[in-house]
């Protein structure tokens, strides 16, 4: 079955499939204790190089040849393959260590970068919050200033209105006082004339009325002069 598969794979120029059949053939030969034939198969696989391109596969073949030669009693050759195996294994281990270190370093750098981005975002948010607070304070200050300005203007006009009303009320009181004084004087003049008529037993003359009018006009002149002052 394996031989037929090898013939088909070789005719189809499928090198990888051919080497896989050889590897299966090696396992069967070694289990059958056909060590020389098994060794030839491994050496053919190594010389063909399709399967040993991968370093891990090559390490496996070196280990198989070392153990196979040791089983056959070829200790010197087994040691040669063991050294190749150990060297390649150490190299792969070193590469794995480097790979792990690179992964750790990449993770560390990624974490540091994310941390830096988070810090920048935090600082940005903090600055935006401070700007927002400053803007709110400025708007509050503007509204307070406008309110204070409106209040001052209102107080000014209200005070001015009160002063004007007070002045009008004062003028009105002076006018009322002048009118009352005028009435008192007129009444006193009329009463004096009435008494005079009663005393002399006759109606007042035109001269008496003229004197009364002059006295009234004189009172009005004096009263309005005081009111204007």
Tab-separated table of N, CA and C in Angstrom, residues 42-157:
chain	number	residue	atom	x	y	z
A	42	UNK	N	15.348	7.175	6.545
A	42	UNK	CA	15.563	8.470	7.200
A	42	UNK	C	16.624	9.300	6.479
A	43	UNK	N	17.687	8.659	6.072
A	43	UNK	CA	18.752	9.378	5.361
A	43	UNK	C	18.265	9.908	4.031
A	44	UNK	N	17.379	9.138	3.340
A	44	UNK	CA	16.805	9.632	2.078
A	44	UNK	C	15.919	10.859	2.308
A	45	UNK	N	15.151	10.807	3.408
A	45	UNK	CA	14.294	11.960	3.732
A	45	UNK	C	15.139	13.201	4.001
A	46	UNK	N	16.264	13.006	4.733
A	46	UNK	CA	17.138	14.140	5.024
A	46	UNK	C	17.785	14.686	3.768
A	47	UNK	N	18.197	13.827	2.895
A	47	UNK	CA	18.845	14.280	1.660
A	47	UNK	C	17.869	14.966	0.723
A	48	UNK	N	16.611	14.553	0.742
A	48	UNK	CA	15.591	15.169	-0.116
A	48	UNK	C	15.211	16.572	0.399
A	49	UNK	N	15.221	16.763	1.737
A	49	UNK	CA	15.091	18.068	2.406
A	49	UNK	C	13.695	18.689	2.393
A	50	UNK	N	12.712	17.970	1.857
A	50	UNK	CA	11.368	18.571	1.848
A	50	UNK	C	10.794	18.697	3.250
A	51	UNK	N	10.919	17.653	4.043
A	51	UNK	CA	10.338	17.648	5.385
A	51	UNK	C	11.192	18.351	6.422
A	52	UNK	N	12.482	18.549	6.111
A	52	UNK	CA	13.362	19.136	7.138
A	52	UNK	C	13.544	20.653	6.962
A	53	UNK	N	12.728	21.211	6.082
A	53	UNK	CA	12.778	22.678	5.965
A	53	UNK	C	12.395	23.306	7.301
A	54	UNK	N	11.374	22.734	7.937
A	54	UNK	CA	10.974	23.197	9.262
A	54	UNK	C	11.983	22.706	10.297
A	55	UNK	N	12.479	23.611	11.128
A	55	UNK	CA	13.525	23.273	12.096
A	55	UNK	C	13.052	22.245	13.110
A	56	UNK	N	11.809	22.310	13.516
A	56	UNK	CA	11.297	21.344	14.485
A	56	UNK	C	11.249	19.939	13.889
A	57	UNK	N	10.874	19.835	12.572
A	57	UNK	CA	10.903	18.528	11.901
A	57	UNK	C	12.332	18.007	11.821
A	58	UNK	N	13.252	18.908	11.481
A	58	UNK	CA	14.658	18.508	11.370
A	58	UNK	C	15.177	18.007	12.718
A	59	UNK	N	14.801	18.661	13.797
A	59	UNK	CA	15.214	18.224	15.137
A	59	UNK	C	14.687	16.819	15.438
A	60	UNK	N	13.455	16.550	15.017
A	60	UNK	CA	12.856	15.225	15.246
A	60	UNK	C	13.625	14.137	14.497
A	61	UNK	N	14.017	14.425	13.247
A	61	UNK	CA	14.772	13.444	12.460
A	61	UNK	C	16.151	13.205	13.063
A	62	UNK	N	16.803	14.275	13.563
A	62	UNK	CA	18.108	14.100	14.209
A	62	UNK	C	17.983	13.187	15.434
A	63	UNK	N	16.929	13.376	16.205
A	63	UNK	CA	16.705	12.560	17.392
A	63	UNK	C	16.436	11.098	17.031
A	64	UNK	N	15.662	10.895	15.955
A	64	UNK	CA	15.369	9.523	15.500
A	64	UNK	C	16.639	8.822	15.019
A	65	UNK	N	17.484	9.542	14.259
A	65	UNK	CA	18.726	8.932	13.778
A	65	UNK	C	19.668	8.624	14.931
A	66	UNK	N	19.715	9.479	15.942
A	66	UNK	CA	20.568	9.230	17.103
A	66	UNK	C	20.123	7.975	17.842
A	67	UNK	N	18.814	7.882	18.123
A	67	UNK	CA	18.303	6.705	18.854
A	67	UNK	C	18.405	5.433	18.012
A	68	UNK	N	18.192	5.579	16.682
A	68	UNK	CA	18.276	4.410	15.798
A	68	UNK	C	19.698	3.868	15.735
A	69	UNK	N	20.680	4.768	15.612
A	69	UNK	CA	22.079	4.337	15.576
A	69	UNK	C	22.505	3.756	16.917
A	70	UNK	N	22.012	4.320	18.018
A	70	UNK	CA	22.323	3.762	19.328
A	70	UNK	C	21.767	2.342	19.448
A	71	UNK	N	20.539	2.162	18.910
A	71	UNK	CA	19.928	0.827	18.924
A	71	UNK	C	20.708	-0.167	18.070
A	72	UNK	N	21.291	0.365	16.980
A	72	UNK	CA	22.067	-0.503	16.088
A	72	UNK	C	23.481	-0.732	16.607
A	73	UNK	N	23.887	-0.015	17.636
A	73	UNK	CA	25.214	-0.160	18.194
A	73	UNK	C	26.234	0.784	17.597
A	74	UNK	N	25.769	1.685	16.737
A	74	UNK	CA	26.666	2.680	16.125
A	74	UNK	C	26.742	3.898	17.060
A	75	UNK	N	27.471	3.733	18.146
A	75	UNK	CA	27.478	4.770	19.178
A	75	UNK	C	28.142	6.057	18.714
A	76	UNK	N	29.215	5.924	17.920
A	76	UNK	CA	29.903	7.123	17.423
A	76	UNK	C	28.980	7.950	16.549
A	77	UNK	N	28.289	7.276	15.620
A	77	UNK	CA	27.355	7.979	14.729
A	77	UNK	C	26.150	8.497	15.516
A	78	UNK	N	25.737	7.720	16.525
A	78	UNK	CA	24.620	8.166	17.370
A	78	UNK	C	24.988	9.446	18.104
A	79	UNK	N	26.256	9.544	18.549
A	79	UNK	CA	26.714	10.751	19.239
A	79	UNK	C	26.714	11.949	18.319
A	80	UNK	N	27.099	11.739	17.033
A	80	UNK	CA	27.101	12.832	16.055
A	80	UNK	C	25.693	13.394	15.886
A	81	UNK	N	24.723	12.495	15.729
A	81	UNK	CA	23.344	12.945	15.544
A	81	UNK	C	22.785	13.567	16.830
A	82	UNK	N	23.224	13.066	17.965
A	82	UNK	CA	22.771	13.625	19.234
A	82	UNK	C	23.259	15.058	19.413
A	83	UNK	N	24.520	15.290	19.008
A	83	UNK	CA	25.079	16.641	19.083
A	83	UNK	C	24.308	17.590	18.166
A	84	UNK	N	24.005	17.108	16.944
A	84	UNK	CA	23.224	17.950	16.019
A	84	UNK	C	21.844	18.251	16.614
A	85	UNK	N	21.269	17.219	17.223
A	85	UNK	CA	19.957	17.399	17.846
A	85	UNK	C	20.029	18.415	18.985
A	86	UNK	N	21.024	18.278	19.869
A	86	UNK	CA	21.165	19.168	21.024
A	86	UNK	C	21.420	20.608	20.587
A	87	UNK	N	22.282	20.762	19.590
A	87	UNK	CA	22.597	22.106	19.101
A	87	UNK	C	21.365	22.786	18.522
A	88	UNK	N	20.638	22.018	17.688
A	88	UNK	CA	19.429	22.585	17.086
A	88	UNK	C	18.369	22.846	18.144
A	89	UNK	N	18.272	21.942	19.114
A	89	UNK	CA	17.294	22.114	20.187
A	89	UNK	C	17.603	23.365	21.015
A	90	UNK	N	18.910	23.544	21.323
A	90	UNK	CA	19.303	24.746	22.073
A	90	UNK	C	19.005	26.002	21.267
A	91	UNK	N	19.280	25.929	19.966
A	91	UNK	CA	19.011	27.083	19.098
A	91	UNK	C	17.530	27.409	19.066
A	92	UNK	N	16.710	26.359	18.934
A	92	UNK	CA	15.259	26.579	18.921
A	92	UNK	C	14.763	27.092	20.268
A	93	UNK	N	15.353	26.540	21.334
A	93	UNK	CA	14.960	27.003	22.669
A	93	UNK	C	15.304	28.472	22.859
A	94	UNK	N	16.507	28.839	22.366
A	94	UNK	CA	16.926	30.239	22.455
A	94	UNK	C	15.998	31.138	21.650
A	95	UNK	N	15.634	30.615	20.460
A	95	UNK	CA	14.705	31.390	19.631
A	95	UNK	C	13.342	31.502	20.302
A	96	UNK	N	12.929	30.421	20.956
A	96	UNK	CA	11.645	30.463	21.665
A	96	UNK	C	11.690	31.455	22.820
A	97	UNK	N	12.852	31.441	23.520
A	97	UNK	CA	13.007	32.399	24.618
A	97	UNK	C	12.955	33.828	24.085
A	98	UNK	N	13.672	34.046	22.968
A	98	UNK	CA	13.645	35.375	22.355
A	98	UNK	C	12.246	35.746	21.906
A	99	UNK	N	11.554	34.755	21.358
A	99	UNK	CA	10.189	35.005	20.899
A	99	UNK	C	9.286	35.375	22.074
A	100	UNK	N	9.435	34.641	23.159
A	100	UNK	CA	8.632	34.941	24.346
A	100	UNK	C	8.973	36.319	24.911
A	101	UNK	N	10.293	36.616	24.898
A	101	UNK	CA	10.714	37.939	25.377
A	101	UNK	C	10.140	39.043	24.501
A	102	UNK	N	10.159	38.792	23.186
A	102	UNK	CA	9.591	39.782	22.256
A	102	UNK	C	8.098	39.958	22.497
A	103	UNK	N	7.421	38.828	22.767
A	103	UNK	CA	5.987	38.915	23.042
A	103	UNK	C	5.728	39.723	24.311
A	104	UNK	N	6.549	39.409	25.349
A	104	UNK	CA	6.386	40.141	26.604
A	104	UNK	C	6.685	41.627	26.430
A	105	UNK	N	7.754	41.900	25.655
A	105	UNK	CA	8.115	43.299	25.410
A	105	UNK	C	7.019	44.011	24.636
A	106	UNK	N	6.449	43.297	23.649
A	106	UNK	CA	5.353	43.883	22.866
A	106	UNK	C	4.143	44.166	23.747
A	107	UNK	N	3.826	43.181	24.621
A	107	UNK	CA	2.701	43.387	25.548
A	107	UNK	C	2.962	44.563	26.472
A	108	UNK	N	4.228	44.646	26.963
A	108	UNK	CA	4.580	45.742	27.870
A	108	UNK	C	4.441	47.094	27.170
A	109	UNK	N	4.980	47.165	25.934
A	109	UNK	CA	4.896	48.424	25.186
A	109	UNK	C	3.453	48.783	24.877
A	110	UNK	N	2.676	47.750	24.539
A	110	UNK	CA	1.255	48.001	24.258
A	110	UNK	C	0.544	48.514	25.506
A	111	UNK	N	0.853	47.871	26.650
A	111	UNK	CA	0.233	48.309	27.907
A	111	UNK	C	0.653	49.732	28.267
A	112	UNK	N	1.956	50.038	28.062
A	112	UNK	CA	2.443	51.396	28.357
A	112	UNK	C	1.790	52.420	27.437
A	113	UNK	N	1.634	52.024	26.174
A	113	UNK	CA	1.008	52.940	25.212
A	113	UNK	C	-0.449	53.185	25.572
A	114	UNK	N	-1.141	52.104	25.946
A	114	UNK	CA	-2.538	52.246	26.354
A	114	UNK	C	-2.650	53.100	27.611
A	115	UNK	N	-1.687	52.886	28.538
A	115	UNK	CA	-1.676	53.684	29.762
A	115	UNK	C	-1.451	55.153	29.439
A	116	UNK	N	-0.518	55.405	28.503
A	116	UNK	CA	-0.238	56.790	28.103
A	116	UNK	C	-1.454	57.423	27.455
A	117	UNK	N	-2.124	56.635	26.595
A	117	UNK	CA	-3.336	57.145	25.941
A	117	UNK	C	-4.412	57.443	26.984
A	118	UNK	N	-4.542	56.520	27.963
A	118	UNK	CA	-5.535	56.728	29.031
A	118	UNK	C	-5.215	57.992	29.830
A	119	UNK	N	-3.911	58.198	30.123
A	119	UNK	CA	-3.509	59.409	30.857
A	119	UNK	C	-3.812	60.670	30.052
A	120	UNK	N	-3.523	60.600	28.733
A	120	UNK	CA	-3.798	61.753	27.869
A	120	UNK	C	-5.289	62.046	27.822
A	121	UNK	N	-6.089	60.973	27.732
A	121	UNK	CA	-7.537	61.159	27.710
A	121	UNK	C	-8.030	61.754	29.028
A	122	UNK	N	-7.420	61.286	30.133
A	122	UNK	CA	-7.803	61.826	31.443
A	122	UNK	C	-7.449	63.313	31.549
A	123	UNK	N	-6.228	63.648	31.088
A	123	UNK	CA	-5.811	65.052	31.110
A	123	UNK	C	-6.708	65.907	30.218
A	124	UNK	N	-7.052	65.347	29.048
A	124	UNK	CA	-7.926	66.079	28.134
A	124	UNK	C	-9.291	66.322	28.760
A	125	UNK	N	-9.834	65.265	29.396
A	125	UNK	CA	-11.134	65.400	30.049
A	125	UNK	C	-11.065	66.414	31.192
A	126	UNK	N	-9.949	66.400	31.941
A	126	UNK	CA	-9.767	67.342	33.042
A	126	UNK	C	-9.712	68.782	32.542
A	127	UNK	N	-8.963	68.986	31.431
A	127	UNK	CA	-8.861	70.325	30.861
A	127	UNK	C	-10.217	70.797	30.344
A	128	UNK	N	-10.947	69.890	29.687
A	128	UNK	CA	-12.274	70.247	29.182
A	128	UNK	C	-13.203	70.604	30.332
A	129	UNK	N	-13.076	69.851	31.455
A	129	UNK	CA	-13.903	70.156	32.621
A	129	UNK	C	-13.547	71.525	33.199
A	130	UNK	N	-12.247	71.821	33.262
A	130	UNK	CA	-11.817	73.126	33.776
A	130	UNK	C	-12.311	74.251	32.870
A	131	UNK	N	-12.200	74.041	31.544
A	131	UNK	CA	-12.681	75.056	30.603
A	131	UNK	C	-14.180	75.264	30.767
A	132	UNK	N	-14.916	74.147	30.937
A	132	UNK	CA	-16.357	74.233	31.115
A	132	UNK	C	-16.704	75.021	32.383
A	133	UNK	N	-15.961	74.745	33.469
A	133	UNK	CA	-16.197	75.472	34.720
A	133	UNK	C	-15.892	76.954	34.554
A	134	UNK	N	-14.792	77.266	33.843
A	134	UNK	CA	-14.439	78.664	33.610
A	134	UNK	C	-15.515	79.366	32.795
A	135	UNK	N	-16.013	78.672	31.768
A	135	UNK	CA	-17.070	79.265	30.938
A	135	UNK	C	-18.331	79.513	31.761
A	136	UNK	N	-18.678	78.535	32.618
A	136	UNK	CA	-19.842	78.718	33.479
A	136	UNK	C	-19.647	79.906	34.419
A	137	UNK	N	-18.428	80.031	34.951
A	137	UNK	CA	-18.134	81.154	35.854
A	137	UNK	C	-18.236	82.485	35.120
A	138	UNK	N	-17.705	82.512	33.880
A	138	UNK	CA	-17.762	83.745	33.093
A	138	UNK	C	-19.199	84.123	32.768
A	139	UNK	N	-20.013	83.114	32.370
A	139	UNK	CA	-21.419	83.400	32.079
A	139	UNK	C	-22.138	83.892	33.331
A	140	UNK	N	-21.837	83.270	34.476
A	140	UNK	CA	-22.444	83.702	35.729
A	140	UNK	C	-22.042	85.135	36.065
A	141	UNK	N	-20.769	85.450	35.809
A	141	UNK	CA	-20.282	86.803	36.065
A	141	UNK	C	-20.962	87.811	35.146
A	142	UNK	N	-21.153	87.428	33.878
A	142	UNK	CA	-21.827	88.313	32.917
A	142	UNK	C	-23.258	88.574	33.346
A	143	UNK	N	-23.981	87.494	33.711
A	143	UNK	CA	-25.377	87.655	34.137
A	143	UNK	C	-25.475	88.495	35.411
A	144	UNK	N	-24.533	88.251	36.343
A	144	UNK	CA	-24.533	89.030	37.581
A	144	UNK	C	-24.266	90.509	37.299
A	145	UNK	N	-23.339	90.782	36.369
A	145	UNK	CA	-23.019	92.169	36.013
A	145	UNK	C	-24.221	92.848	35.366
A	146	UNK	N	-24.891	92.105	34.459
A	146	UNK	CA	-26.081	92.672	33.805
A	146	UNK	C	-27.185	92.944	34.827
A	147	UNK	N	-27.366	91.991	35.741
A	147	UNK	CA	-28.390	92.179	36.782
A	147	UNK	C	-28.076	93.399	37.646
A	148	UNK	N	-26.793	93.538	38.023
A	148	UNK	CA	-26.379	94.672	38.834
A	148	UNK	C	-26.572	95.985	38.083
A	149	UNK	N	-26.246	95.976	36.776
A	149	UNK	CA	-26.414	97.180	35.965
A	149	UNK	C	-27.885	97.578	35.873
A	150	UNK	N	-28.748	96.577	35.616
A	150	UNK	CA	-30.186	96.849	35.542
A	150	UNK	C	-30.703	97.370	36.885
A	151	UNK	N	-30.198	96.768	37.972
A	151	UNK	CA	-30.626	97.208	39.305
A	151	UNK	C	-30.215	98.651	39.574
A	152	UNK	N	-28.977	98.999	39.208
A	152	UNK	CA	-28.494	100.370	39.419
A	152	UNK	C	-29.310	101.364	38.603
A	153	UNK	N	-29.578	101.005	37.333
A	153	UNK	CA	-30.377	101.897	36.472
A	153	UNK	C	-31.782	102.069	37.038
A	154	UNK	N	-32.367	100.946	37.506
A	154	UNK	CA	-33.721	101.016	38.073
A	154	UNK	C	-33.746	101.903	39.321
A	155	UNK	N	-32.728	101.704	40.186
A	155	UNK	CA	-32.657	102.532	41.403
A	155	UNK	C	-32.485	104.001	41.041
A	156	UNK	N	-31.673	104.294	40.006
A	156	UNK	CA	-31.454	105.688	39.598
A	156	UNK	C	-32.759	106.334	39.150
A	157	UNK	N	-33.480	105.641	38.252
A	157	UNK	CA	-34.719	106.221	37.736
A	157	UNK	C	-35.789	106.294	38.829
